[in-house]
Amino acid sequence: GIQVEQSPPDLILQEGANSTLRCNFSDSVNNLQWFHQNPWGQLINLFYIPSGTKQNGRLSATTVATERYSLLYISSSQTTDSGVYFCAVVHGSGNTGKLIFGQGTTLQVKP
Amino acid sequence: DAGVIQSPRHEVTEMGQEVTLRCKPISGHDYLFWYRQTMMRGLELLIYFNNNVPIDDSGMPEDRFSAKMPNASFSTLKIQPSEPRDSAVYFCASSLEGRRGELFFGEGSRLTVL
């Protein structure tokens, strides 16, 4: 099956710093999403981005499908950005929304 | 608009008891997914439905687990009998268009089996 690898596994930032999280996948994908799991365990949709670039406030994401990677940029980080960031992809033909998750990047933003 | 609604949010039970988790997908969504999250295995897909029909249950751990979707607005995940290793957070998600659709997750049901 498809492999989804996220890096780095852990990241500690000082408030105000910028960061880039990476997601590599081993085969072509039909869908790619970024999620933030907050300290309360909620999975929050950040981006649906099978290709191209999107921005939402301090966050932006870029997926280069032909090179099989996606990047999540966090600028001017805040303590509320802490949590786990997951990349998830849909792979294969047919009408499935079967998301395969990476292992996540755990981000801690210190005040 | 209401998101995916799951209940209960927390469940503590004793080994051997039956557990039923419930999910109401977003209205109009035609795909429903059950995921399980543990520290050891991360997020794994258990089963998913399309138009109330189970499509892929290859992730269901064993016969103790069963899932149903009697109508477009309700699904259950049942564990009988429960075991301590079933302790996890169980998420339900729904999407509008399976292949390229965007998944929306509920808040999860945290299960502890003693």
Coordinates of C-alpha atoms in Angstrom, one line a residue:
Chain A
G1 CA 0.0 0.0 0.0
I2 CA 0.9 3.6 -0.2
Q3 CA 3.3 5.0 2.4
V4 CA 2.8 8.4 3.9
E5 CA 5.8 9.9 5.8
Q6 CA 5.8 13.1 7.7
S7 CA 8.7 15.1 9.0
P8 CA 9.9 16.1 11.4
P9 CA 8.2 13.9 14.0
D10 CA 8.5 16.5 16.7
L11 CA 9.0 20.2 16.6
I12 CA 9.4 22.8 19.3
L13 CA 9.1 26.5 18.4
Q14 CA 9.2 29.8 20.2
E15 CA 6.1 31.8 19.7
G16 CA 6.4 34.0 16.6
A17 CA 8.6 31.6 14.7
N18 CA 7.8 30.1 11.3
S19 CA 7.9 26.4 10.4
T20 CA 7.5 24.0 7.5
L21 CA 6.1 20.6 7.9
R22 CA 6.6 18.0 5.1
C23 CA 4.5 15.1 3.9
N24 CA 6.0 12.6 1.4
F25 CA 3.9 9.9 -0.2
S26 CA 5.0 6.9 -2.2
D27 CA 2.4 6.9 -5.0
S28 CA 0.0 9.1 -6.9
V29 CA -2.9 10.4 -4.8
N30 CA -6.4 11.6 -5.6
N31 CA -6.8 13.6 -2.5
L32 CA -4.6 15.1 0.2
Q33 CA -5.7 16.7 3.4
W34 CA -3.9 18.4 6.3
F35 CA -5.5 18.2 9.8
H36 CA -4.7 19.7 13.1
Q37 CA -5.4 17.6 16.2
N38 CA -5.7 19.9 19.1
P39 CA -4.8 19.1 22.7
W40 CA -8.5 18.1 23.3
G41 CA -8.2 15.5 20.5
Q42 CA -10.4 17.2 17.9
L43 CA -9.4 16.7 14.3
I44 CA -9.7 19.9 12.5
N45 CA -9.6 20.3 8.7
L46 CA -6.9 22.7 7.6
F47 CA -6.6 22.1 3.9
Y48 CA -8.0 19.9 1.2
I49 CA -5.2 20.2 -1.3
P50 CA -4.6 17.4 -3.9
S51 CA -2.5 19.9 -5.9
G52 CA -1.4 23.6 -5.9
T53 CA -1.2 26.1 -3.2
K54 CA -3.8 27.4 -0.7
Q55 CA -3.6 29.9 2.1
N56 CA -5.7 30.5 5.2
G57 CA -4.5 33.2 7.5
R58 CA -1.1 32.3 8.9
L59 CA -1.3 28.8 7.4
S60 CA -0.6 27.8 3.8
A61 CA 0.0 24.6 2.0
T62 CA 1.5 23.4 -1.2
T63 CA 1.2 20.1 -2.9
V64 CA 3.4 19.0 -5.8
A65 CA 1.6 15.9 -6.9
T66 CA 4.1 15.0 -9.6
E67 CA 6.9 15.0 -7.0
R68 CA 4.8 13.3 -4.3
Y69 CA 5.1 15.7 -1.5
S70 CA 3.1 18.4 0.3
L71 CA 4.3 21.2 2.6
L72 CA 2.4 23.0 5.4
Y73 CA 3.7 26.4 6.4
I74 CA 2.9 28.0 9.7
S75 CA 4.0 31.6 10.1
S76 CA 4.1 33.7 13.2
S77 CA 3.3 30.6 15.3
Q78 CA 1.1 30.9 18.4
T79 CA 0.7 28.7 21.4
T80 CA -2.7 27.7 20.1
D81 CA -1.0 26.1 17.1
S82 CA 0.3 23.4 19.4
G83 CA -0.9 19.8 18.7
V84 CA -0.4 17.2 16.1
Y85 CA -0.5 17.9 12.4
F86 CA -1.5 15.0 10.2
C87 CA -1.3 14.6 6.4
A88 CA -3.7 12.1 4.9
V89 CA -4.1 10.9 1.3
V90 CA -6.5 9.0 -0.8
H91 CA -4.9 6.6 -3.2
G92 CA -6.1 4.3 -6.0
S93 CA -8.9 4.2 -8.5
G94 CA -12.6 3.9 -7.8
N95 CA -14.8 6.1 -5.8
T96 CA -13.3 5.8 -2.3
G97 CA -12.5 8.4 0.3
K98 CA -10.3 6.0 2.2
L99 CA -7.8 8.4 3.8
I100 CA -4.4 6.9 4.8
F101 CA -2.8 9.0 7.5
G102 CA 0.8 9.7 8.2
Q103 CA 2.1 9.4 11.7
G104 CA 1.9 13.1 12.3
T105 CA 4.2 16.0 13.4
T106 CA 3.8 17.0 17.0
L107 CA 4.3 20.7 17.4
Q108 CA 4.8 22.5 20.7
V109 CA 4.8 26.3 20.6
K110 CA 6.3 27.9 23.7
P111 CA 5.3 31.4 24.9
Chain B
D1 CA -24.4 23.7 9.9
A2 CA -24.0 20.8 12.2
G3 CA -20.9 18.7 11.9
V4 CA -20.5 15.0 12.4
I5 CA -22.0 14.1 15.8
Q6 CA -20.7 11.2 17.8
S7 CA -21.9 9.8 21.1
P8 CA -20.9 9.0 23.7
R9 CA -17.9 11.3 24.0
H10 CA -16.5 9.1 26.8
E11 CA -17.2 5.5 27.7
V12 CA -15.7 3.5 30.5
T13 CA -16.7 -0.1 30.7
E14 CA -15.5 -3.4 32.0
M15 CA -14.0 -6.2 30.0
G16 CA -16.7 -8.4 28.4
Q17 CA -19.4 -5.7 28.2
E18 CA -21.0 -4.7 25.0
V19 CA -20.1 -1.2 23.7
T20 CA -22.1 0.8 21.1
L21 CA -20.8 3.9 19.6
R22 CA -23.0 6.2 17.5
C23 CA -22.5 8.6 14.7
K24 CA -24.7 11.0 12.8
P25 CA -23.0 12.2 9.6
I26 CA -23.3 15.6 8.0
S27 CA -26.6 15.8 6.2
G28 CA -26.3 15.0 2.5
H29 CA -23.0 13.2 2.8
D30 CA -22.9 9.9 1.1
Y31 CA -19.8 8.4 2.6
L32 CA -19.3 7.5 6.3
F33 CA -16.0 6.2 7.8
W34 CA -15.1 4.8 11.2
Y35 CA -11.5 5.3 12.3
R36 CA -9.7 4.3 15.5
Q37 CA -6.8 6.1 17.0
T38 CA -4.2 4.6 19.4
M39 CA -0.8 5.7 20.4
M40 CA 0.8 2.5 18.9
R41 CA -1.0 2.4 15.6
G42 CA -2.1 6.0 15.0
L43 CA -5.2 6.6 12.9
E44 CA -6.5 3.5 11.2
L45 CA -9.6 3.0 9.0
L46 CA -11.9 0.3 10.4
I47 CA -14.8 0.4 7.8
Y48 CA -16.5 2.7 5.5
F49 CA -20.0 3.0 3.9
N50 CA -21.3 4.4 0.7
N51 CA -25.0 5.2 0.5
N52 CA -25.5 3.1 3.7
V53 CA -23.8 0.0 2.2
P54 CA -20.5 -1.3 3.7
I55 CA -17.8 -1.0 1.1
D56 CA -14.6 -2.0 2.8
D57 CA -14.4 -3.6 6.3
S58 CA -10.9 -4.9 5.9
G59 CA -9.7 -2.8 8.8
M60 CA -12.2 -4.3 11.3
P61 CA -9.9 -6.0 13.8
E62 CA -11.9 -9.1 14.4
D63 CA -15.4 -10.6 14.7
R64 CA -16.0 -8.8 18.0
F65 CA -16.4 -5.6 15.9
S66 CA -19.4 -4.9 13.8
A67 CA -20.8 -1.7 12.2
K68 CA -24.2 -0.9 10.7
M69 CA -25.7 2.0 8.8
P70 CA -29.5 1.5 8.8
N71 CA -30.1 4.9 7.2
A72 CA -28.3 7.9 5.7
S73 CA -28.3 9.7 9.0
F74 CA -27.1 7.1 11.5
S75 CA -24.4 4.6 12.0
T76 CA -23.2 2.4 14.9
L77 CA -20.0 0.6 15.8
K78 CA -20.4 -2.2 18.2
I79 CA -17.9 -4.1 20.1
Q80 CA -19.0 -7.3 21.8
P81 CA -17.4 -8.5 24.0
S82 CA -15.0 -5.6 24.7
E83 CA -11.4 -6.1 25.7
P84 CA -8.9 -3.8 27.3
R85 CA -6.9 -3.6 24.0
D86 CA -10.0 -2.0 22.4
S87 CA -9.3 1.1 24.5
A88 CA -8.9 3.9 21.9
V89 CA -10.5 7.0 20.5
Y90 CA -13.0 6.1 17.8
F91 CA -13.7 8.7 15.2
C92 CA -16.5 8.9 12.7
A93 CA -16.1 11.0 9.5
S94 CA -18.3 11.7 6.5
S95 CA -17.7 13.1 3.0
L96 CA -19.8 14.2 0.1
E97 CA -18.0 12.8 -2.8
G98 CA -15.9 9.7 -2.0
R99 CA -13.0 9.8 -4.4
R100 CA -12.2 13.5 -4.2
G101 CA -14.3 14.5 -1.3
E102 CA -13.1 16.2 1.8
L103 CA -13.5 14.3 5.0
F104 CA -15.0 15.9 8.1
F105 CA -14.5 14.2 11.5
G106 CA -16.6 14.1 14.6
E107 CA -15.1 14.8 18.0
G108 CA -14.5 11.2 18.7
S109 CA -15.6 8.7 21.3
R110 CA -12.9 7.9 23.9
L111 CA -13.4 4.3 25.0
T112 CA -11.7 2.8 28.1
V113 CA -12.1 -0.9 28.8
L114 CA -11.0 -1.9 32.2

